[in-house]
Coordinates of C-alpha atoms in Angstrom, one line a residue:
Chain R
M155 CA 20.1 36.1 -88.8
D156 CA 19.5 36.2 -92.5
I157 CA 17.7 39.6 -92.8
E158 CA 18.0 39.5 -96.6
L159 CA 16.2 36.2 -96.8
I160 CA 13.4 37.4 -94.5
G161 CA 13.0 40.5 -96.7
R162 CA 12.6 38.3 -99.7
I163 CA 10.1 35.8 -98.4
W164 CA 7.9 37.6 -95.9
P165 CA 5.2 38.2 -98.5
F166 CA 4.6 34.5 -98.7
F167 CA 4.1 34.5 -94.9
A168 CA 1.7 37.4 -95.2
E169 CA -0.4 35.4 -97.6
A170 CA -0.3 32.4 -95.2
A171 CA -1.2 34.7 -92.3
W172 CA -4.4 35.6 -94.2
V173 CA -5.3 31.9 -94.4
T174 CA -4.7 31.7 -90.6
V175 CA -7.0 34.7 -90.1
K176 CA -9.7 33.2 -92.4
I177 CA -9.7 29.8 -90.8
S178 CA -9.7 31.3 -87.3
I179 CA -12.6 33.6 -88.0
L180 CA -14.7 30.9 -89.5
A181 CA -13.9 28.5 -86.6
I182 CA -14.7 31.2 -84.1
M183 CA -18.1 31.8 -85.7
L184 CA -18.9 28.1 -85.7
G185 CA -17.6 27.9 -82.1
L186 CA -19.8 30.8 -81.0
T187 CA -22.9 29.2 -82.6
L188 CA -22.3 25.8 -81.0
G189 CA -21.2 27.3 -77.7
F190 CA -24.3 29.4 -77.4
T191 CA -26.6 26.6 -78.3
A192 CA -24.9 24.2 -76.0
A193 CA -24.9 26.8 -73.1
L194 CA -28.6 27.4 -73.4
A195 CA -29.2 23.6 -73.7
S196 CA -27.1 22.8 -70.6
L197 CA -29.0 25.4 -68.5
S198 CA -32.4 23.9 -69.6
R199 CA -34.5 22.1 -67.1
N200 CA -35.1 19.4 -69.8
P201 CA -32.6 16.6 -69.5
V202 CA -33.1 15.7 -73.2
L203 CA -31.5 19.0 -74.0
R204 CA -29.1 19.1 -71.1
W205 CA -27.5 15.7 -71.4
P206 CA -26.2 16.0 -75.0
A207 CA -24.8 19.5 -74.3
R208 CA -22.9 18.3 -71.3
S209 CA -21.6 15.3 -73.2
Y210 CA -20.4 17.5 -76.0
V211 CA -18.5 19.7 -73.6
S212 CA -16.8 16.9 -71.7
L213 CA -16.0 15.0 -74.8
F214 CA -14.4 17.9 -76.7
R215 CA -12.6 19.4 -73.7
G216 CA -11.5 16.0 -72.5
T217 CA -9.6 14.9 -75.6
P218 CA -6.7 16.6 -77.6
A219 CA -7.8 18.9 -80.4
L220 CA -5.2 17.3 -82.6
I221 CA -6.8 13.9 -82.2
Q222 CA -10.2 15.3 -82.9
L223 CA -8.9 16.9 -86.1
F224 CA -7.2 13.7 -87.2
L225 CA -10.3 11.7 -86.5
L226 CA -12.3 14.0 -88.7
Y227 CA -9.8 14.4 -91.5
F228 CA -8.2 11.0 -91.7
G229 CA -10.9 8.9 -90.0
G230 CA -13.8 10.7 -91.7
P231 CA -13.5 9.1 -95.2
Q232 CA -13.9 5.7 -93.6
I233 CA -17.4 6.6 -92.6
G234 CA -18.1 8.6 -95.7
I235 CA -17.1 12.1 -94.7
H236 CA -14.8 13.6 -97.3
L237 CA -13.5 17.1 -96.5
E238 CA -11.0 19.4 -98.0
P239 CA -8.2 20.3 -95.5
F240 CA -9.5 23.8 -95.1
E241 CA -13.1 22.6 -94.4
A242 CA -11.8 20.0 -92.0
G243 CA -9.7 22.7 -90.3
V244 CA -12.7 25.0 -89.8
I245 CA -14.9 22.3 -88.5
G246 CA -12.3 20.6 -86.3
L247 CA -11.2 23.9 -84.7
G248 CA -14.7 25.3 -84.4
V249 CA -16.3 22.2 -82.8
N250 CA -13.4 22.0 -80.3
I251 CA -13.5 25.7 -79.3
G252 CA -17.3 25.6 -79.1
A253 CA -17.0 23.3 -76.1
Y254 CA -14.8 25.9 -74.3
M255 CA -17.0 28.8 -75.4
C256 CA -20.1 27.0 -74.1
E257 CA -18.5 27.1 -70.6
S258 CA -17.6 30.8 -70.9
I259 CA -21.2 31.6 -72.0
R260 CA -22.7 29.4 -69.4
G261 CA -20.5 30.9 -66.7
A262 CA -21.6 34.4 -67.6
I263 CA -25.3 33.5 -67.5
I264 CA -24.9 31.7 -64.2
S265 CA -23.1 34.7 -62.7
V266 CA -26.1 37.0 -63.2
E267 CA -27.6 37.3 -59.7
K268 CA -30.6 35.1 -58.8
G269 CA -32.5 38.2 -57.7
Q270 CA -32.7 39.3 -61.3
T271 CA -34.6 36.1 -62.3
E272 CA -36.8 36.5 -59.3
A273 CA -37.6 40.1 -60.0
G274 CA -38.5 39.2 -63.6
S275 CA -40.7 36.2 -62.7
C276 CA -42.4 38.2 -60.0
L277 CA -43.6 40.6 -62.7
G278 CA -45.2 37.7 -64.4
L279 CA -42.7 37.4 -67.3
A280 CA -42.3 34.0 -68.9
H281 CA -39.1 32.1 -68.6
H282 CA -37.9 32.9 -72.1
Q283 CA -38.7 36.6 -71.6
V284 CA -36.7 36.7 -68.4
M285 CA -33.8 35.0 -70.3
S286 CA -33.8 37.2 -73.4
R287 CA -34.7 40.6 -71.8
I288 CA -33.1 40.4 -68.4
I289 CA -30.4 37.7 -68.1
L290 CA -28.8 37.6 -71.5
P291 CA -28.2 41.4 -71.9
Q292 CA -26.4 41.3 -68.6
A293 CA -24.5 38.1 -69.3
A294 CA -23.4 39.4 -72.7
R295 CA -21.3 42.0 -70.9
M296 CA -19.6 39.4 -68.8
M297 CA -18.9 36.9 -71.5
V298 CA -16.9 39.2 -73.8
R299 CA -13.5 38.7 -72.1
P300 CA -13.7 35.0 -71.5
L301 CA -14.8 34.4 -75.1
G302 CA -11.9 36.6 -76.2
V303 CA -9.5 34.4 -74.3
N304 CA -11.1 31.3 -76.0
A305 CA -10.8 33.0 -79.4
I306 CA -7.1 33.9 -78.9
A307 CA -6.3 30.4 -77.8
L308 CA -7.9 29.2 -81.0
I309 CA -5.9 31.6 -83.2
K310 CA -2.7 30.2 -81.7
G311 CA -4.0 26.7 -81.7
S312 CA -4.9 26.9 -85.3
A313 CA -1.3 26.0 -86.0
I314 CA -2.4 22.3 -85.7
V315 CA -4.2 22.4 -89.0
S316 CA -0.7 22.5 -90.6
T317 CA -0.7 18.8 -89.9
I318 CA -3.5 18.2 -92.3
S319 CA -1.7 20.3 -94.9
V320 CA -3.7 23.6 -94.7
V321 CA -1.3 26.1 -96.1
E322 CA -1.4 28.6 -93.2
L323 CA 1.4 30.2 -91.2
S324 CA 2.9 27.1 -89.5
Y325 CA 2.7 25.0 -92.6
T326 CA 4.4 27.8 -94.6
A327 CA 7.2 28.0 -92.1
H328 CA 7.9 24.3 -92.4
R329 CA 7.8 24.5 -96.1
Y330 CA 10.4 27.2 -96.4
I331 CA 12.6 25.5 -93.8
S332 CA 13.0 22.6 -96.2
S333 CA 14.1 24.8 -99.0
T334 CA 16.2 27.3 -97.1
Y335 CA 17.5 25.3 -94.1
K336 CA 16.9 28.4 -91.9
P337 CA 14.5 27.2 -89.2
F338 CA 15.4 30.1 -86.8
E339 CA 14.5 32.8 -89.3
M340 CA 11.3 31.0 -90.5
F341 CA 9.9 30.4 -87.0
I342 CA 10.7 34.0 -85.9
L343 CA 8.9 35.2 -89.0
A344 CA 5.9 33.0 -88.3
S345 CA 5.9 34.2 -84.7
V346 CA 5.9 37.8 -85.7
F347 CA 2.8 37.3 -87.8
Y348 CA 1.0 35.3 -85.0
L349 CA 1.8 38.0 -82.5
A350 CA 0.5 40.7 -84.9
I351 CA -2.8 38.8 -85.4
V352 CA -3.3 38.2 -81.7
T353 CA -2.5 41.8 -80.8
I354 CA -4.9 43.2 -83.3
F355 CA -7.6 40.8 -82.1
S356 CA -7.0 41.6 -78.5
Y357 CA -7.6 45.3 -79.2
G358 CA -10.8 44.3 -80.9
V359 CA -11.9 42.4 -77.8
K360 CA -11.1 45.3 -75.5
W361 CA -13.0 47.7 -77.8
V362 CA -16.1 45.5 -77.8
D363 CA -15.8 45.0 -74.0
R364 CA -15.7 48.8 -73.4
G365 CA -18.6 49.2 -75.9
V366 CA -20.9 46.9 -73.9
A367 CA -19.9 48.0 -70.4
L368 CA -22.5 49.4 -68.2
E369 CA -22.2 53.1 -67.6
Chain Q
M50 CA -67.7 39.6 -44.4
T51 CA -65.6 39.7 -47.6
E52 CA -63.7 36.8 -48.9
P53 CA -60.0 37.1 -48.0
I54 CA -57.7 37.9 -50.9
V55 CA -55.1 35.6 -49.5
K56 CA -56.0 32.4 -47.6
I57 CA -53.3 30.2 -46.2
R58 CA -54.1 26.8 -44.7
G59 CA -51.8 24.3 -43.0
L60 CA -48.8 25.7 -44.7
K61 CA -45.5 23.8 -44.1
K62 CA -42.1 24.3 -45.7
N63 CA -39.0 22.3 -45.3
F64 CA -35.5 23.1 -46.6
G65 CA -34.1 19.6 -46.6
Q66 CA -34.3 18.4 -42.9
L67 CA -35.0 21.9 -41.6
E68 CA -38.6 22.8 -40.9
V69 CA -39.0 26.5 -41.6
L70 CA -42.7 26.8 -41.6
K71 CA -44.5 24.4 -39.3
G72 CA -48.2 24.9 -40.1
I73 CA -49.5 28.4 -40.8
D74 CA -53.1 29.5 -41.2
M75 CA -53.7 33.1 -42.2
D76 CA -56.3 35.3 -43.8
I77 CA -55.6 38.6 -45.5
E78 CA -58.6 40.7 -46.3
P79 CA -58.6 43.1 -49.2
R80 CA -57.3 46.5 -48.3
Q81 CA -55.6 45.1 -45.2
I82 CA -52.1 46.3 -44.3
F83 CA -50.5 43.2 -42.9
A84 CA -47.2 43.3 -41.0
L85 CA -45.1 40.2 -40.5
I86 CA -42.6 40.6 -37.7
G87 CA -40.3 38.2 -35.8
A88 CA -36.7 37.4 -35.2
S89 CA -34.4 36.4 -38.1
G90 CA -35.0 32.8 -39.0
S91 CA -38.6 32.9 -37.7
G92 CA -39.8 32.1 -41.3
K93 CA -41.5 35.4 -42.1
S94 CA -39.6 36.0 -45.4
T95 CA -40.1 32.4 -46.4
L96 CA -43.8 32.7 -45.7
L97 CA -44.0 35.8 -47.9
R98 CA -42.1 34.2 -50.7
T99 CA -44.5 31.2 -50.8
I100 CA -47.4 33.4 -51.6
N101 CA -46.1 34.1 -55.1
Q102 CA -44.3 30.7 -55.2
L103 CA -40.7 32.0 -55.2
E104 CA -40.6 29.2 -52.6
E105 CA -42.5 26.0 -53.3
V106 CA -44.4 24.7 -50.3
T107 CA -44.0 21.2 -48.7
E108 CA -47.6 20.9 -47.5
G109 CA -50.8 23.0 -47.3
E110 CA -52.7 25.4 -49.4
I111 CA -52.3 29.0 -50.5
W112 CA -55.3 30.7 -52.1
F113 CA -55.0 34.1 -53.9
D114 CA -58.1 35.9 -55.2
G115 CA -60.1 32.7 -55.2
E116 CA -57.5 30.6 -57.0
L117 CA -55.3 27.9 -55.5
V118 CA -51.8 29.1 -56.0
N119 CA -49.9 25.9 -55.4
Q120 CA -51.8 23.7 -57.7
K121 CA -50.2 20.5 -58.9
L122 CA -49.8 21.0 -62.6
P123 CA -47.6 19.8 -65.4
H124 CA -44.5 22.0 -65.8
R125 CA -45.6 24.2 -68.7
Q126 CA -49.1 24.7 -67.3
R127 CA -47.7 25.5 -63.9
E128 CA -45.5 28.2 -65.4
R129 CA -48.4 29.8 -67.2
H130 CA -50.6 29.6 -64.1
L131 CA -47.9 31.3 -62.0
N132 CA -47.1 34.0 -64.6
Q133 CA -50.8 34.8 -64.6
L134 CA -51.0 35.0 -60.8
R135 CA -47.8 36.9 -60.4
Q136 CA -49.0 39.7 -62.7
N137 CA -51.4 40.5 -59.9
I138 CA -49.0 40.3 -57.1
G139 CA -46.3 42.9 -56.9
M140 CA -43.1 42.2 -55.0
V141 CA -40.4 44.5 -53.6
F142 CA -37.1 43.0 -52.4
Q143 CA -34.5 43.8 -49.8
H144 CA -31.8 44.3 -52.4
F145 CA -34.0 46.1 -54.9
N146 CA -33.1 43.8 -57.9
L147 CA -33.5 46.6 -60.4
F148 CA -32.4 45.6 -63.9
P149 CA -29.0 47.4 -64.2
H150 CA -29.0 47.5 -68.0
L151 CA -32.3 49.5 -68.1
T152 CA -33.0 53.0 -67.1
A153 CA -35.5 53.7 -64.2
L154 CA -38.2 54.3 -66.8
E155 CA -37.4 51.2 -68.7
N156 CA -37.4 49.2 -65.5
V157 CA -41.0 50.3 -65.0
T158 CA -42.2 49.8 -68.6
L159 CA -40.6 46.4 -69.3
A160 CA -43.3 44.1 -67.9
P161 CA -46.4 46.0 -69.0
V162 CA -45.0 46.3 -72.6
L163 CA -43.8 42.7 -72.8
L164 CA -47.0 41.3 -71.4
R165 CA -49.1 43.5 -73.6
R166 CA -50.8 45.3 -70.8
S167 CA -50.5 48.5 -72.7
S168 CA -48.9 50.0 -75.8
K169 CA -45.4 51.4 -75.4
A170 CA -46.6 55.0 -75.4
E171 CA -49.2 54.2 -72.7
A172 CA -46.7 52.3 -70.6
I173 CA -44.3 55.2 -70.8
E174 CA -47.1 57.6 -69.8
Q175 CA -48.1 55.4 -66.9
A176 CA -44.5 54.9 -65.8
K177 CA -43.9 58.6 -65.7
I178 CA -46.9 59.0 -63.4
L179 CA -45.7 56.3 -61.2
L180 CA -42.1 57.7 -61.0
D181 CA -43.7 61.0 -60.1
K182 CA -45.7 59.4 -57.4
V183 CA -42.6 58.0 -55.8
G184 CA -40.9 61.3 -56.2
L185 CA -38.5 60.4 -59.0
A186 CA -39.9 62.1 -62.1
D187 CA -36.5 63.7 -62.6
R188 CA -34.6 60.4 -62.5
A189 CA -36.5 58.6 -65.2
D190 CA -33.5 58.4 -67.6
Y191 CA -31.0 57.4 -64.9
Y192 CA -29.5 53.9 -64.8
P193 CA -29.8 52.2 -61.4
S194 CA -26.0 52.6 -60.8
R195 CA -26.5 56.3 -60.5
L196 CA -29.3 56.1 -58.0
S197 CA -29.1 56.0 -54.2
G198 CA -30.4 52.9 -52.3
G199 CA -33.6 54.8 -51.4
Q200 CA -34.1 55.9 -54.9
K201 CA -33.6 52.4 -56.3
Q202 CA -36.1 51.0 -53.8
R203 CA -38.7 53.6 -54.9
V204 CA -38.1 52.7 -58.5
A205 CA -38.6 49.1 -57.6
I206 CA -42.0 50.0 -56.0
A207 CA -43.0 51.9 -59.1
R208 CA -42.0 48.9 -61.2
A209 CA -44.2 46.6 -59.2
L210 CA -47.1 49.0 -59.3
A211 CA -46.9 49.3 -63.1
M212 CA -48.7 45.9 -63.3
T213 CA -51.6 47.3 -61.2
P214 CA -51.3 44.4 -58.7
K215 CA -54.1 43.5 -56.3
L216 CA -51.5 42.7 -53.6
M217 CA -48.1 44.0 -52.8
L218 CA -45.4 42.0 -51.0
F219 CA -42.6 43.9 -49.3
D220 CA -39.6 41.8 -48.2
E221 CA -37.6 43.8 -45.7
V222 CA -37.4 46.6 -48.2
T223 CA -35.5 49.0 -45.9
S224 CA -33.1 46.6 -44.3
A225 CA -30.3 47.2 -46.8
L226 CA -30.7 51.0 -46.7
D227 CA -28.6 53.6 -44.9
P228 CA -30.7 54.9 -42.0
E229 CA -31.1 58.3 -43.5
L230 CA -32.7 56.7 -46.6
V231 CA -35.3 54.6 -44.8
G232 CA -37.8 57.5 -44.4
E233 CA -38.3 58.2 -48.1
V234 CA -39.2 54.6 -48.8
N235 CA -41.4 54.3 -45.7
R236 CA -43.2 57.4 -46.8
V237 CA -44.0 55.9 -50.2
M238 CA -45.3 52.7 -48.6
K239 CA -47.4 54.7 -46.2
E240 CA -49.0 56.6 -49.1
L241 CA -49.9 53.3 -50.7
A242 CA -51.4 52.2 -47.4
Q243 CA -53.5 55.3 -47.3
E244 CA -54.7 54.5 -50.8
H245 CA -55.9 51.1 -49.5
M246 CA -53.5 48.9 -51.5
T247 CA -53.5 45.4 -49.9
M248 CA -50.0 45.0 -48.5
I249 CA -48.0 42.3 -46.7
I250 CA -45.0 43.9 -45.1
V251 CA -42.1 41.8 -43.7
T252 CA -40.1 44.1 -41.6
H253 CA -37.7 44.6 -38.7
D254 CA -38.8 48.2 -38.4
L255 CA -41.3 47.8 -35.6
R256 CA -42.1 51.5 -35.3
F257 CA -43.0 51.6 -38.9
A258 CA -45.1 48.4 -38.6
E259 CA -47.0 49.9 -35.7
D260 CA -47.5 53.1 -37.5
V261 CA -48.7 51.8 -40.9
S262 CA -50.3 48.4 -40.4
D263 CA -53.7 47.4 -39.2
H264 CA -52.9 43.8 -38.5
V265 CA -49.6 42.4 -37.0
V266 CA -48.5 38.8 -37.1
F267 CA -45.6 37.9 -34.8
M268 CA -43.9 34.8 -36.0
A269 CA -41.5 32.5 -34.0
D270 CA -40.0 29.2 -34.9
G271 CA -42.1 28.8 -38.1
L272 CA -45.4 29.4 -36.4
V273 CA -47.7 32.3 -35.7
A274 CA -47.1 33.1 -32.1
E275 CA -49.4 36.0 -31.7
Q276 CA -51.5 38.3 -34.0
G277 CA -53.9 41.1 -33.7
P278 CA -54.2 44.9 -34.2
P279 CA -50.9 46.7 -33.7
S280 CA -52.2 48.4 -30.5
Q281 CA -52.7 45.0 -29.0
V282 CA -49.5 43.2 -30.2
F283 CA -47.2 46.1 -29.5
R284 CA -48.8 47.6 -26.4
A285 CA -50.5 44.7 -24.7
P286 CA -48.9 41.4 -25.9
Q287 CA -50.4 38.3 -24.5
E288 CA -47.7 35.8 -25.2
E289 CA -44.4 35.6 -23.2
R290 CA -42.4 35.2 -26.5
T291 CA -43.9 38.4 -27.9
K292 CA -43.0 40.3 -24.8
A293 CA -39.5 39.0 -24.8
F294 CA -39.0 39.8 -28.5
L295 CA -40.4 43.3 -28.1
Q296 CA -38.3 44.0 -25.1
Q297 CA -35.2 42.8 -26.8
V298 CA -35.8 44.9 -29.9
F299 CA -36.8 48.1 -28.1
E300 CA -33.8 47.9 -25.8
D301 CA -31.4 48.2 -28.7

């Protein structure tokens, strides 16, 4: 293993890792927004809200993220959508992970006991009050871990945006392989950075999870 | 003769193919303590839950305080109508259903504050009085996870009373409790009875029913099999089914 080479080029990987972090955080925020909206819509009694939400989930969970990304970035211009690689990366990853996050959020909401809803409605509270004051505060505690799993999957899965030339970790590894001919070192280096990001993020999730736990 | 506070006419309820209630007529007078007894599956809990529409009915009418409870209304209006009615009907459940993310005090103040019955300060004042009444003044800041079953159930009663209901429904409220905790909950209910709260009590605890109620309804197979004052139903039952049921329960 060429330690001297790694010592020389790791700062470029660190810079690329920052791009991976940025694109992941933005995509997670987009995913949470979409996931939350879709989860509430899919639990609605109104089919006009429910139906689009369910279609969104089955569509984006049922097709490869890579194809969704290509469709957006390469197919988009044909229908007048012109995006920079970074923008397309955020939107492609975010919309995809939103479908998974929707299911995590929906699952947490459904798992709150039926008796809680009954107790709330028996007091005369309106549906939205039961949801916001009784169900969601309890569901929030149960969705932290599954959402963390979704987010970590996204961080690792963000490697696919290298295919639309976003200069993040995977793209950088490929680029230095073509100039150094050292794929082993380059992929090890990229892996170390991915592992570091994921590890830090996992600790963050655990910290939040403990913070919201019931006493 | 006063107008009954709850009037049930020709009530039927099916769960799919299964007929749970097969035609119930019932009048509950204000201040009456009504006990619903019967074997598991006789329909008594279902009947109780139709009164505040936790269960929709298949056929028949339920009147509460002069208003038809199960009106056919468009969805939104129906929700508003039920929310209004439910504010006047307190309910206590077998499994407490306290809100675990709120303290005992917050469990009691939540509805009065959200529904603008009172200001936050008034609601807290009122909640403290109610918690004191059920013997839990010193547990106001405890979360439900730190309360015993009996304490949880007493908080649940205080929570229901906070809306100053005209009617209280009790759905087997001591069935999930350890035997040594039943007494403290029964005592609170008895106190309410002595204050002339109108109460419908679904229970397996026949001694308590005899002790506290002034009207007993024995249900079997989705119908009222026998009813009357407790002295009659428990001591001199007319129906064979009532006799068999009482004999079986008191043998155990």
